[in-house]
CSV table of C-alpha atoms in Angstrom, one decimal:
chain,number,residue,atom,x,y,z
A,1,MET,CA,22.7,0.3,6.3
A,2,GLN,CA,23.0,1.3,2.6
A,3,GLN,CA,20.5,2.8,0.2
A,4,THR,CA,20.2,3.1,-3.5
A,5,GLN,CA,17.6,4.6,-5.8
A,6,THR,CA,17.0,4.5,-9.5
A,7,VAL,CA,14.3,5.8,-11.9
A,8,ILE,CA,13.1,3.5,-14.7
A,9,GLU,CA,11.0,4.7,-17.5
A,10,ILE,CA,8.3,2.5,-19.0
A,11,ALA,CA,6.9,3.2,-22.5
A,12,THR,CA,3.3,2.0,-22.4
A,13,SER,CA,1.1,1.4,-25.5
A,14,GLY,CA,-2.3,1.8,-23.9
A,15,GLN,CA,-4.3,0.1,-21.2
A,16,GLY,CA,-2.8,-3.0,-19.8
A,17,LEU,CA,-0.3,-4.6,-17.4
A,18,TYR,CA,3.4,-4.1,-18.0
A,19,GLU,CA,5.7,-6.4,-16.0
A,20,ILE,CA,8.7,-4.7,-14.3
A,21,THR,CA,9.9,-7.7,-12.3
A,22,ARG,CA,13.0,-8.2,-14.4
A,23,PRO,CA,14.5,-4.6,-14.2
A,24,PHE,CA,13.6,-4.6,-10.5
A,25,ARG,CA,15.4,-7.9,-9.9
A,26,HIS,CA,18.4,-6.6,-11.9
A,27,PHE,CA,18.5,-3.4,-9.8
A,28,VAL,CA,18.4,-5.3,-6.5
A,29,VAL,CA,21.2,-7.8,-7.5
A,30,GLY,CA,23.3,-4.8,-8.7
A,31,THR,CA,23.3,-3.2,-5.3
A,32,GLY,CA,25.1,-6.2,-3.7
A,33,ILE,CA,22.8,-5.9,-0.8
A,34,GLU,CA,21.9,-9.1,1.0
A,35,ARG,CA,18.9,-8.2,3.1
A,36,GLY,CA,16.5,-5.3,3.3
A,37,LEU,CA,13.5,-3.5,1.9
A,38,ALA,CA,12.9,-2.8,-1.8
A,39,THR,CA,10.2,-0.2,-2.6
A,40,VAL,CA,8.5,0.8,-5.8
A,41,TYR,CA,6.9,4.2,-6.4
A,42,CYS,CA,4.8,5.4,-9.4
A,43,ARG,CA,4.9,9.1,-10.1
A,44,HIS,CA,1.5,9.3,-11.9
A,45,THR,CA,-2.2,9.6,-11.1
A,46,SER,CA,-3.6,7.5,-14.0
A,47,CYS,CA,-1.3,4.4,-13.9
A,48,SER,CA,-0.5,2.3,-10.8
A,49,LEU,CA,1.4,-0.6,-9.4
A,50,LEU,CA,0.4,-4.1,-8.8
A,51,ILE,CA,1.8,-7.4,-7.6
A,52,GLN,CA,-0.2,-10.2,-9.2
A,53,GLU,CA,-0.1,-13.6,-10.9
A,54,ASN,CA,2.4,-13.8,-13.8
A,55,ALA,CA,1.5,-17.3,-15.1
A,56,ASP,CA,-1.8,-17.2,-17.1
A,57,PRO,CA,-2.3,-14.1,-19.3
A,58,ASP,CA,-6.0,-14.6,-18.9
A,59,VAL,CA,-5.7,-13.3,-15.4
A,60,GLN,CA,-4.5,-9.9,-16.7
A,61,THR,CA,-7.5,-9.7,-19.1
A,62,ASP,CA,-9.8,-10.3,-16.2
A,63,LEU,CA,-8.1,-7.8,-13.9
A,64,ILE,CA,-8.6,-5.1,-16.6
A,65,THR,CA,-12.2,-6.2,-17.0
A,66,ALA,CA,-12.7,-6.0,-13.2
A,67,LEU,CA,-11.3,-2.5,-13.1
A,68,HIS,CA,-13.5,-1.4,-15.9
A,69,ARG,CA,-16.6,-2.7,-14.1
A,70,LEU,CA,-15.5,-0.8,-10.9
A,71,ALA,CA,-14.7,2.5,-12.8
A,72,PRO,CA,-16.7,2.5,-16.1
A,73,ALA,CA,-15.9,5.0,-18.8
A,74,GLU,CA,-19.6,5.8,-19.0
A,75,GLY,CA,-19.8,6.7,-15.2
A,76,PRO,CA,-21.4,9.8,-13.9
A,77,TRP,CA,-18.1,11.7,-13.8
A,78,VAL,CA,-17.8,15.5,-13.9
A,79,HIS,CA,-14.1,15.6,-14.7
A,80,THR,CA,-14.4,14.7,-18.4
A,81,THR,CA,-12.1,17.4,-20.1
A,82,GLU,CA,-9.2,15.0,-20.6
A,83,GLY,CA,-11.3,12.2,-22.3
A,84,PRO,CA,-13.5,9.3,-21.2
A,85,ASP,CA,-10.5,7.2,-20.1
A,86,ASP,CA,-9.1,9.9,-17.7
A,87,MET,CA,-11.4,9.9,-14.7
A,88,PRO,CA,-11.7,6.1,-14.7
A,89,GLY,CA,-7.9,6.1,-14.8
A,90,HIS,CA,-7.8,8.2,-11.6
A,91,ILE,CA,-10.3,5.9,-9.9
A,92,LYS,CA,-8.4,2.7,-10.9
A,93,THR,CA,-5.2,4.3,-9.6
A,94,MET,CA,-6.9,5.1,-6.3
A,95,LEU,CA,-8.1,1.4,-6.0
A,96,THR,CA,-4.7,-0.1,-6.7
A,97,GLY,CA,-2.2,2.4,-5.4
A,98,VAL,CA,1.2,3.9,-6.4
A,99,SER,CA,3.5,2.7,-3.7
A,100,LEU,CA,4.4,-0.8,-2.7
A,101,HIS,CA,7.3,-2.8,-1.2
A,102,VAL,CA,8.9,-6.2,-1.3
A,103,PRO,CA,11.3,-7.6,1.3
A,104,VAL,CA,14.8,-8.7,0.1
A,105,ARG,CA,16.2,-11.9,1.5
A,106,GLN,CA,19.5,-13.6,0.5
A,107,GLY,CA,20.2,-10.9,-2.1
A,108,ALA,CA,16.9,-11.5,-4.0
A,109,LEU,CA,13.3,-10.1,-4.0
A,110,ALA,CA,11.2,-12.4,-1.7
A,111,LEU,CA,8.3,-12.6,-4.2
A,112,GLY,CA,6.1,-15.6,-4.0
A,113,THR,CA,6.3,-18.3,-6.7
A,114,TRP,CA,3.5,-16.8,-8.8
A,115,GLN,CA,4.0,-13.1,-8.1
A,116,GLY,CA,5.2,-10.6,-10.7
A,117,ILE,CA,5.4,-6.8,-10.3
A,118,TYR,CA,3.4,-4.7,-12.8
A,119,LEU,CA,2.8,-1.2,-13.8
A,120,ILE,CA,-0.9,-0.9,-14.9
A,121,GLU,CA,-1.5,1.7,-17.6
A,122,HIS,CA,-5.1,3.0,-17.3
A,123,ARG,CA,-5.0,5.4,-20.2
A,124,ALA,CA,-6.0,4.4,-23.8
A,125,ARG,CA,-3.0,6.2,-25.5
A,126,PRO,CA,0.7,5.4,-25.1
A,127,HIS,CA,2.5,7.2,-22.3
A,128,ARG,CA,6.0,7.4,-20.8
A,129,ARG,CA,5.8,6.5,-17.1
A,130,GLU,CA,8.4,7.0,-14.4
A,131,VAL,CA,8.8,4.5,-11.6
A,132,ILE,CA,11.3,4.9,-8.7
A,133,LEU,CA,13.0,1.8,-7.4
A,134,GLN,CA,14.6,2.1,-4.0
A,135,PHE,CA,16.5,-0.2,-1.8
A,136,LEU,CA,17.5,0.0,1.9
A,137,GLY,CA,19.5,-2.8,3.4
A,138,HIS,CA,22.7,-4.4,4.6
A,139,ARG,CA,25.5,-6.0,2.6
A,140,ALA,CA,26.4,-9.5,3.5
A,141,GLY,CA,29.3,-8.7,6.0
A,142,GLU,CA,27.8,-5.5,7.2
A,143,GLN,CA,24.6,-7.3,8.0
A,144,SER,CA,26.3,-9.8,10.3
A,145,ARG,CA,28.1,-7.1,12.1
A,146,ALA,CA,25.0,-5.1,12.5
A,147,ARG,CA,23.0,-7.7,14.3
B,1,MET,CA,20.0,0.9,12.4
B,2,GLN,CA,19.1,-2.8,12.8
B,3,GLN,CA,16.9,-5.0,10.8
B,4,THR,CA,15.2,-8.4,11.4
B,5,GLN,CA,12.9,-10.5,9.2
B,6,THR,CA,10.8,-13.5,10.0
B,7,VAL,CA,8.3,-15.7,8.0
B,8,ILE,CA,5.1,-16.7,9.6
B,9,GLU,CA,2.8,-19.4,8.2
B,10,ILE,CA,-0.9,-19.0,8.5
B,11,ALA,CA,-3.2,-22.0,8.1
B,12,THR,CA,-6.5,-20.7,6.7
B,13,SER,CA,-9.8,-22.7,6.7
B,14,GLY,CA,-11.5,-20.9,3.8
B,15,GLN,CA,-12.6,-17.4,2.9
B,16,GLY,CA,-12.4,-14.9,5.8
B,17,LEU,CA,-10.2,-12.6,7.9
B,18,TYR,CA,-7.3,-14.1,10.0
B,19,GLU,CA,-5.9,-11.7,12.6
B,20,ILE,CA,-2.1,-11.6,12.8
B,21,THR,CA,-1.7,-8.7,15.2
B,22,ARG,CA,-0.5,-10.9,18.0
B,23,PRO,CA,2.4,-12.7,16.3
B,24,PHE,CA,3.4,-9.4,14.7
B,25,ARG,CA,3.4,-7.6,18.1
B,26,HIS,CA,5.4,-10.5,19.6
B,27,PHE,CA,7.9,-10.3,16.7
B,28,VAL,CA,8.4,-6.5,17.2
B,29,VAL,CA,8.9,-6.8,21.0
B,30,GLY,CA,11.4,-9.6,20.5
B,31,THR,CA,13.7,-7.4,18.4
B,32,GLY,CA,14.3,-5.1,21.3
B,33,ILE,CA,14.0,-2.2,18.8
B,34,GLU,CA,12.6,1.1,20.1
B,35,ARG,CA,11.6,3.0,17.0
B,36,GLY,CA,11.4,2.2,13.3
B,37,LEU,CA,9.3,0.8,10.5
B,38,ALA,CA,7.6,-2.6,10.6
B,39,THR,CA,6.5,-4.1,7.3
B,40,VAL,CA,4.3,-7.0,6.3
B,41,TYR,CA,4.4,-8.8,3.0
B,42,CYS,CA,2.1,-11.6,1.7
B,43,ARG,CA,3.7,-14.0,-0.8
B,44,HIS,CA,0.4,-14.9,-2.6
B,45,THR,CA,-1.9,-13.7,-5.4
B,46,SER,CA,-5.3,-14.8,-3.9
B,47,CYS,CA,-5.0,-13.7,-0.3
B,48,SER,CA,-4.0,-10.3,0.9
B,49,LEU,CA,-3.4,-8.0,3.9
B,50,LEU,CA,-5.6,-5.6,5.6
B,51,ILE,CA,-5.6,-3.2,8.6
B,52,GLN,CA,-9.2,-2.9,9.9
B,53,GLU,CA,-11.5,-2.7,12.9
B,54,ASN,CA,-11.0,-5.6,15.4
B,55,ALA,CA,-13.9,-4.9,17.7
B,56,ASP,CA,-17.3,-6.0,16.1
B,57,PRO,CA,-17.1,-9.2,14.1
B,58,ASP,CA,-20.0,-8.0,12.0
B,59,VAL,CA,-17.5,-5.6,10.3
B,60,GLN,CA,-15.6,-8.6,9.0
B,61,THR,CA,-18.8,-10.2,7.6
B,62,ASP,CA,-19.6,-6.9,5.8
B,63,LEU,CA,-16.0,-6.6,4.4
B,64,ILE,CA,-16.3,-10.0,2.9
B,65,THR,CA,-19.8,-9.2,1.5
B,66,ALA,CA,-18.4,-6.0,0.0
B,67,LEU,CA,-15.5,-7.8,-1.7
B,68,HIS,CA,-17.9,-10.4,-3.1
B,69,ARG,CA,-20.0,-7.6,-4.6
B,70,LEU,CA,-16.9,-6.0,-6.2
B,71,ALA,CA,-15.6,-9.3,-7.6
B,72,PRO,CA,-18.5,-11.7,-7.9
B,73,ALA,CA,-17.9,-15.4,-8.5
B,74,GLU,CA,-20.3,-15.3,-11.4
B,75,GLY,CA,-18.4,-12.4,-13.1
B,76,PRO,CA,-17.6,-12.5,-16.9
B,77,TRP,CA,-14.1,-14.0,-16.2
B,78,VAL,CA,-12.1,-15.9,-18.7
B,79,HIS,CA,-9.6,-17.4,-16.2
B,80,THR,CA,-11.8,-20.1,-14.8
B,81,THR,CA,-9.6,-23.2,-14.8
B,82,GLU,CA,-8.8,-23.1,-11.1
B,83,GLY,CA,-12.5,-22.8,-10.0
B,84,PRO,CA,-15.1,-20.1,-9.5
B,85,ASP,CA,-13.3,-18.6,-6.4
B,86,ASP,CA,-9.9,-18.2,-8.1
B,87,MET,CA,-10.3,-15.2,-10.4
B,88,PRO,CA,-12.4,-13.3,-7.8
B,89,GLY,CA,-9.6,-14.0,-5.4
B,90,HIS,CA,-7.0,-12.4,-7.7
B,91,ILE,CA,-9.3,-9.3,-8.1
B,92,LYS,CA,-9.9,-9.0,-4.3
B,93,THR,CA,-6.1,-9.3,-3.8
B,94,MET,CA,-5.6,-6.5,-6.3
B,95,LEU,CA,-8.0,-4.2,-4.5
B,96,THR,CA,-6.6,-4.8,-1.0
B,97,GLY,CA,-2.9,-5.4,-1.6
B,98,VAL,CA,-0.1,-7.6,-0.4
B,99,SER,CA,2.3,-5.1,1.3
B,100,LEU,CA,1.8,-2.7,4.1
B,101,HIS,CA,3.7,-1.1,6.9
B,102,VAL,CA,3.1,0.2,10.5
B,103,PRO,CA,5.4,2.6,12.4
B,104,VAL,CA,7.0,1.4,15.6
B,105,ARG,CA,7.1,3.9,18.5
B,106,GLN,CA,8.4,3.3,22.0
B,107,GLY,CA,9.0,-0.4,21.2
B,108,ALA,CA,5.4,-1.1,20.1
B,109,LEU,CA,3.4,-1.1,16.8
B,110,ALA,CA,1.7,2.3,16.5
B,111,LEU,CA,-1.7,0.9,15.6
B,112,GLY,CA,-4.8,3.0,16.3
B,113,THR,CA,-7.1,1.9,19.1
B,114,TRP,CA,-9.4,-0.1,16.8
B,115,GLN,CA,-6.9,-1.3,14.3
B,116,GLY,CA,-5.9,-5.0,13.8
B,117,ILE,CA,-3.8,-6.5,11.1
B,118,TYR,CA,-5.4,-9.3,9.1
B,119,LEU,CA,-4.6,-11.8,6.4
B,120,ILE,CA,-7.7,-12.1,4.1
B,121,GLU,CA,-8.1,-15.5,2.6
B,122,HIS,CA,-10.1,-15.2,-0.7
B,123,ARG,CA,-10.1,-18.9,-1.6
B,124,ALA,CA,-12.9,-21.3,-0.5
B,125,ARG,CA,-10.6,-24.2,0.5
B,126,PRO,CA,-8.0,-24.2,3.3
B,127,HIS,CA,-4.5,-23.0,2.4
B,128,ARG,CA,-1.1,-22.5,4.1
B,129,ARG,CA,0.0,-18.9,3.6
B,130,GLU,CA,3.3,-17.3,4.1
B,131,VAL,CA,3.7,-13.8,5.4
B,132,ILE,CA,7.0,-12.0,5.9
B,133,LEU,CA,7.4,-9.6,8.8
B,134,GLN,CA,10.3,-7.2,8.7
B,135,PHE,CA,11.5,-4.6,11.0
B,136,LEU,CA,14.0,-1.7,10.4
B,137,GLY,CA,14.9,0.5,13.3
B,138,HIS,CA,17.1,1.7,16.2
B,139,ARG,CA,17.5,0.2,19.7
B,140,ALA,CA,17.0,2.5,22.6
B,141,GLY,CA,20.6,3.6,23.1
B,142,GLU,CA,21.5,3.5,19.5
B,143,GLN,CA,18.6,5.7,18.6
B,144,SER,CA,19.7,8.5,20.8
B,145,ARG,CA,23.3,8.3,19.4
B,146,ALA,CA,22.0,8.3,15.9
B,147,ARG,CA,20.1,11.6,16.2
C,1,MET,CA,21.0,6.3,8.6
C,2,GLN,CA,18.7,8.6,10.5
C,3,GLN,CA,15.1,8.4,11.4
C,4,THR,CA,12.4,10.8,12.5
C,5,GLN,CA,8.7,10.5,13.3
C,6,THR,CA,6.0,13.0,14.0
C,7,VAL,CA,2.3,12.8,14.5
C,8,ILE,CA,0.0,15.4,12.8
C,9,GLU,CA,-3.6,15.9,13.7
C,10,ILE,CA,-6.2,16.7,11.0
C,11,ALA,CA,-9.5,18.2,11.9
C,12,THR,CA,-12.0,17.0,9.2
C,13,SER,CA,-15.4,18.5,8.6
C,14,GLY,CA,-17.1,15.5,7.0
C,15,GLN,CA,-16.6,13.3,3.9
C,16,GLY,CA,-14.0,14.5,1.5
C,17,LEU,CA,-10.3,14.8,0.7
C,18,TYR,CA,-7.9,16.8,2.9
C,19,GLU,CA,-4.6,17.5,1.4
C,20,ILE,CA,-1.6,16.9,3.7
C,21,THR,CA,1.2,17.5,1.1
C,22,ARG,CA,2.3,20.8,2.7
C,23,PRO,CA,2.9,19.6,6.3
C,24,PHE,CA,4.5,16.5,5.0
C,25,ARG,CA,6.9,18.5,2.8
C,26,HIS,CA,7.7,20.8,5.7
C,27,PHE,CA,8.4,17.7,7.9
C,28,VAL,CA,10.8,16.2,5.3
C,29,VAL,CA,12.7,19.5,4.8
C,30,GLY,CA,13.0,20.0,8.6
C,31,THR,CA,14.9,16.7,9.0
C,32,GLY,CA,17.8,17.9,6.9
C,33,ILE,CA,17.9,14.5,5.3
C,34,GLU,CA,18.9,14.2,1.6
C,35,ARG,CA,17.8,10.8,0.5
C,36,GLY,CA,15.5,8.2,1.9
C,37,LEU,CA,12.1,6.8,2.4
C,38,ALA,CA,9.1,8.9,3.8
C,39,THR,CA,6.1,6.9,5.1
C,40,VAL,CA,2.6,8.0,6.1
C,41,TYR,CA,0.4,6.0,8.4
C,42,CYS,CA,-3.3,6.6,9.3
C,43,ARG,CA,-4.4,5.4,12.7
C,44,HIS,CA,-8.1,4.9,11.9
C,45,THR,CA,-10.5,2.4,10.3
C,46,SER,CA,-12.9,4.8,8.6
C,47,CYS,CA,-10.6,7.3,7.0
C,48,SER,CA,-7.6,6.5,4.7
C,49,LEU,CA,-4.7,7.8,2.7
C,50,LEU,CA,-4.4,8.6,-1.0
C,51,ILE,CA,-2.0,10.0,-3.5
C,52,GLN,CA,-4.0,11.6,-6.3
C,53,GLU,CA,-4.3,14.5,-8.7
C,54,ASN,CA,-4.2,17.9,-7.0
C,55,ALA,CA,-5.1,20.1,-10.0
C,56,ASP,CA,-8.8,20.0,-10.9
C,57,PRO,CA,-11.1,19.8,-7.8
C,58,ASP,CA,-13.7,17.9,-10.0
C,59,VAL,CA,-11.4,14.9,-9.7
C,60,GLN,CA,-12.0,14.8,-5.9
C,61,THR,CA,-15.7,15.0,-6.5
C,62,ASP,CA,-15.6,12.0,-8.8
C,63,LEU,CA,-13.3,10.0,-6.5
C,64,ILE,CA,-15.9,10.4,-3.7
C,65,THR,CA,-18.7,9.5,-6.1
C,66,ALA,CA,-16.8,6.4,-7.2
C,67,LEU,CA,-16.2,5.3,-3.6
C,68,HIS,CA,-19.9,5.8,-2.8
C,69,ARG,CA,-20.8,3.5,-5.8
C,70,LEU,CA,-18.4,0.8,-4.5
C,71,ALA,CA,-19.6,1.0,-0.9
C,72,PRO,CA,-23.2,2.4,-0.9
C,73,ALA,CA,-24.8,3.6,2.3
C,74,GLU,CA,-27.8,1.5,1.5
C,75,GLY,CA,-25.7,-1.7,1.0
C,76,PRO,CA,-26.8,-5.0,2.7
C,77,TRP,CA,-24.6,-4.3,5.7
C,78,VAL,CA,-25.1,-6.0,9.1
C,79,HIS,CA,-22.9,-3.6,11.1
C,80,THR,CA,-25.2,-0.6,11.2
C,81,THR,CA,-25.1,0.4,14.9
C,82,GLU,CA,-22.8,3.4,14.3
C,83,GLY,CA,-24.9,4.9,11.5
C,84,PRO,CA,-25.3,4.5,7.7
C,85,ASP,CA,-21.9,6.1,6.9
C,86,ASP,CA,-19.9,3.8,9.2
C,87,MET,CA,-19.7,0.4,7.4
C,88,PRO,CA,-19.2,2.1,4.0
C,89,GLY,CA,-16.4,4.0,5.7
C,90,HIS,CA,-14.7,0.8,6.7
C,91,ILE,CA,-15.1,-0.6,3.1
C,92,LYS,CA,-13.7,2.6,1.5
C,93,THR,CA,-10.8,2.4,4.0
C,94,MET,CA,-10.1,-1.2,3.0
C,95,LEU,CA,-10.1,-0.3,-0.7
C,96,THR,CA,-7.7,2.7,-0.4
C,97,GLY,CA,-5.5,1.7,2.6
C,98,VAL,CA,-3.9,3.3,5.6
C,99,SER,CA,-0.2,3.1,4.8
C,100,LEU,CA,1.8,4.5,1.9
C,101,HIS,CA,5.3,5.8,1.2
C,102,VAL,CA,7.1,8.3,-1.0
C,103,PRO,CA,10.8,8.3,-1.9
C,104,VAL,CA,12.9,11.3,-0.9
C,105,ARG,CA,15.4,12.6,-3.4
C,106,GLN,CA,17.7,15.6,-3.1
C,107,GLY,CA,16.0,16.6,0.2
C,108,ALA,CA,12.5,16.6,-1.3
C,109,LEU,CA,9.5,14.3,-1.7
C,110,ALA,CA,9.7,12.7,-5.1
C,111,LEU,CA,6.0,13.2,-5.9
C,112,GLY,CA,5.0,13.4,-9.6
C,113,THR,CA,4.0,16.8,-11.0
C,114,TRP,CA,0.3,16.2,-10.4
C,115,GLN,CA,0.5,14.2,-7.2
C,116,GLY,CA,-0.8,15.4,-3.9
C,117,ILE,CA,-1.1,13.4,-0.6
C,118,TYR,CA,-4.5,13.3,0.9
C,119,LEU,CA,-6.4,12.0,4.0
C,120,ILE,CA,-9.8,10.9,2.9
C,121,GLU,CA,-12.5,11.3,5.6
C,122,HIS,CA,-15.3,8.7,5.0
C,123,ARG,CA,-17.5,9.7,7.9
C,124,ALA,CA,-20.3,12.3,7.6
C,125,ARG,CA,-19.5,14.2,10.9
C,126,PRO,CA,-16.3,16.1,11.7
C,127,HIS,CA,-13.4,14.1,13.3
C,128,ARG,CA,-9.9,14.6,14.6
C,129,ARG,CA,-7.6,12.2,12.8
C,130,GLU,CA,-4.0,11.2,13.6
C,131,VAL,CA,-1.5,10.6,10.9
C,132,ILE,CA,2.1,9.5,11.6
C,133,LEU,CA,4.8,10.8,9.3
C,134,GLN,CA,8.1,8.9,9.4
C,135,PHE,CA,11.4,9.4,7.6
C,136,LEU,CA,14.4,7.1,7.2
C,137,GLY,CA,17.4,8.3,5.3
C,138,HIS,CA,20.9,9.8,5.1
C,139,ARG,CA,22.0,13.3,5.5
C,140,ALA,CA,24.0,14.8,2.6
C,141,GLY,CA,27.5,14.0,3.9
C,142,GLU,CA,26.6,10.8,5.6
C,143,GLN,CA,25.0,9.5,2.5
C,144,SER,CA,28.2,9.9,0.4
C,145,ARG,CA,30.2,8.2,3.2
C,146,ALA,CA,27.7,5.4,3.4
C,147,ARG,CA,27.9,4.4,-0.3
């Protein structure tokens, strides 16, 4: 059983979805590992992780609209010192989460046909965000010995 | 450390919760592994995974009602080409998630007394859904050597 | 690759956030493991897990307010036999989740600067809650041999 970790930095330019499927795929292939568990972790409290449809960009528009309805800027929040987008950002992060995993099969992420992996930036201004990719698994030969 | 993966297919008959605790338990017992981490992954963007109460069916009715209130079919969505249940399905999937894990102790899933594992179908029509079960852990003897 | 599990019990005194970062850090350091994956699992259906800001307590107040707006006690629920805080507790648990993970790097949880790990109690009365901490990873020397 092997493991590898890497940190990727994502420069966001305000609220929206930022796809990280490609660097994640690249990382998994680079490990040479055949089968295992890939995890993603977001080190922030006002941006989060999501696996969602990567075909029609309208879906992303609607996901952002939906989050705004659930955590409106004009809500009855008491934590307002960091701006009107901050507390809604924390709530949206609570609802979507900062840790997720994807199985790895035959050396590739086992995403469904329409699934992409996204960082969702909930703040209005640009930020630099850190995401940790981690992979635990067996190489091809090792895997067959291990079973 | 061993690992095993399997794909199960769930035939859904429209919106609702479909319990997968039993095939998941069966899978874990079949591995002969004593202690480890079991993961579940849903390969879709309009159905999701949930661990919730498996006693009173009224709870499931209310969970579906709650999701409908959070992502109403009549919402101001722009992605409407796939029908009125599609965009709400994506939003409900965002709010509940497609990956989760359960620890394994003494050869069994360490679910709480009232916890069951469910696939939630968010679409109105029947679908065939793929869920990946994965297990990383030690067999009984191996575990004692490894510590 | 090593693994360790432990169960911690949290005595809650009603609705609110209960930070478990410290016992979790203590557990990870105690394993002597350098690099790996730490997981947390909550064995209940009306309390859940959250990684959120641990600086300004007002954030916690607003998170609780936000959850109440999303799952109001006076909602149109049919499952009401266990009191007005029960069904909202299930819904809030559905929206926040009972399993999460944090990577471990250099022998420590790789939490972001402002991140703390919390159990959220959704019930009004005090409860005793069980949370399973689990750690899979390599010790310092073992890790270098394994790569």
